[in-house]
Coordinates of C-alpha atoms in Angstrom, one line a residue:
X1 CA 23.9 -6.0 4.8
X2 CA 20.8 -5.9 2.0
X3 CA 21.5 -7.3 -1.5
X4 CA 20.0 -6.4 -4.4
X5 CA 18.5 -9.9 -4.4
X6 CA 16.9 -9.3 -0.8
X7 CA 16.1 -5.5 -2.2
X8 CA 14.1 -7.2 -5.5
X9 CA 12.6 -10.0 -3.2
X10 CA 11.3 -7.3 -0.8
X11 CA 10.4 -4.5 -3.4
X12 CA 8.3 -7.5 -5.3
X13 CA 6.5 -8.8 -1.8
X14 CA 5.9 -5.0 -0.7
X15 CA 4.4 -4.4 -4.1
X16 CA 2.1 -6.9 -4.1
X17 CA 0.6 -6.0 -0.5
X18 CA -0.2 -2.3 -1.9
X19 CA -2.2 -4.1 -4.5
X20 CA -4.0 -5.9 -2.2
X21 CA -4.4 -3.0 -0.1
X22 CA -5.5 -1.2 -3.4
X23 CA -7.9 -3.6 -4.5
X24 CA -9.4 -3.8 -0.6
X25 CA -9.9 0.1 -1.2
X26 CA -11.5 -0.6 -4.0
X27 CA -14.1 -3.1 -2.8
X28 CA -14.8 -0.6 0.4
X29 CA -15.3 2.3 -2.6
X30 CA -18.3 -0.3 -3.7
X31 CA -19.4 -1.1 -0.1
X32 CA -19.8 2.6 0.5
X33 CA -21.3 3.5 -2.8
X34 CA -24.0 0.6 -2.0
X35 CA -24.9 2.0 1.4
X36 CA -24.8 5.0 0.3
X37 CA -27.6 3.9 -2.4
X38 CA -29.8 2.1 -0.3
X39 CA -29.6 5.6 2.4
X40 CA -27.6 3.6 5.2
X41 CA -25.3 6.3 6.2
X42 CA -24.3 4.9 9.0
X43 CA -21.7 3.0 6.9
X44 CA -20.4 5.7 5.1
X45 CA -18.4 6.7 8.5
X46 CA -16.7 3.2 9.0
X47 CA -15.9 2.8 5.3
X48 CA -14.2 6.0 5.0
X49 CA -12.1 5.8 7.8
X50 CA -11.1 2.2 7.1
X51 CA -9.9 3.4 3.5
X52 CA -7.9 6.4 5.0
X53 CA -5.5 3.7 7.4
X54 CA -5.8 1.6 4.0
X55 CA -4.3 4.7 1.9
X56 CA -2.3 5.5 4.8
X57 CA -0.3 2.1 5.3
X58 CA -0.4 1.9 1.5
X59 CA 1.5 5.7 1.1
X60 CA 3.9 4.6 4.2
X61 CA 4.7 1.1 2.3
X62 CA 5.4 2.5 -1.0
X63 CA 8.3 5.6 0.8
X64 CA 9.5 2.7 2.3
X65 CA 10.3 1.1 -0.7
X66 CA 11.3 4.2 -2.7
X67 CA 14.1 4.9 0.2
X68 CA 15.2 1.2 0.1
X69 CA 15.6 1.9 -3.7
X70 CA 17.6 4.7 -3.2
X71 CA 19.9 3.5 -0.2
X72 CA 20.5 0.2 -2.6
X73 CA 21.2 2.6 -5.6
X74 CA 23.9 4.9 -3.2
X75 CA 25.8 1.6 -2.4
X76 CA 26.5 0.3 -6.1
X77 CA 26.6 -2.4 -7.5
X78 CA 27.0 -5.7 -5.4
X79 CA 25.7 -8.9 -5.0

């Protein structure tokens, strides 16, 4: 059975990987950007599809913690 210690432990860890996953997005944003700049669009294909499993894992990390939230929230008050 989850706590709401475990629930804030694991909300505050999962958090912090979208960020990273954000600010990896971000830095492939700048790598595309650049290539596309200097007419390499070759890269343009890799970078995209690289930032859509980013934004993917990121969406499928963030309804994971929204239902954790609410399944901690519909057993009350404990630990």
């Amino acid at each position: 059975m989850e706590t709401r210690q475990q629930g804030s432990t694991l909300f505050s860890a999962v958090l912090v990987l979208i960020g990273l996953l954000v600010v990896i997005q971000l830095w492939l944003v700048t790598t595309a950007l650049e290539a596309l700049f200097a007419r390499q669009f070759a890269m343009l294909v890799p970078t995209a599809i690289a930032s859509g499993v980013l934004f993917v894992l990121s969406g499928g990390l963030l309804w994971y913690v929204v239902s954790f939230d609410a399944r901690l929230r519909q057993w009350g008050p404990r630990g």
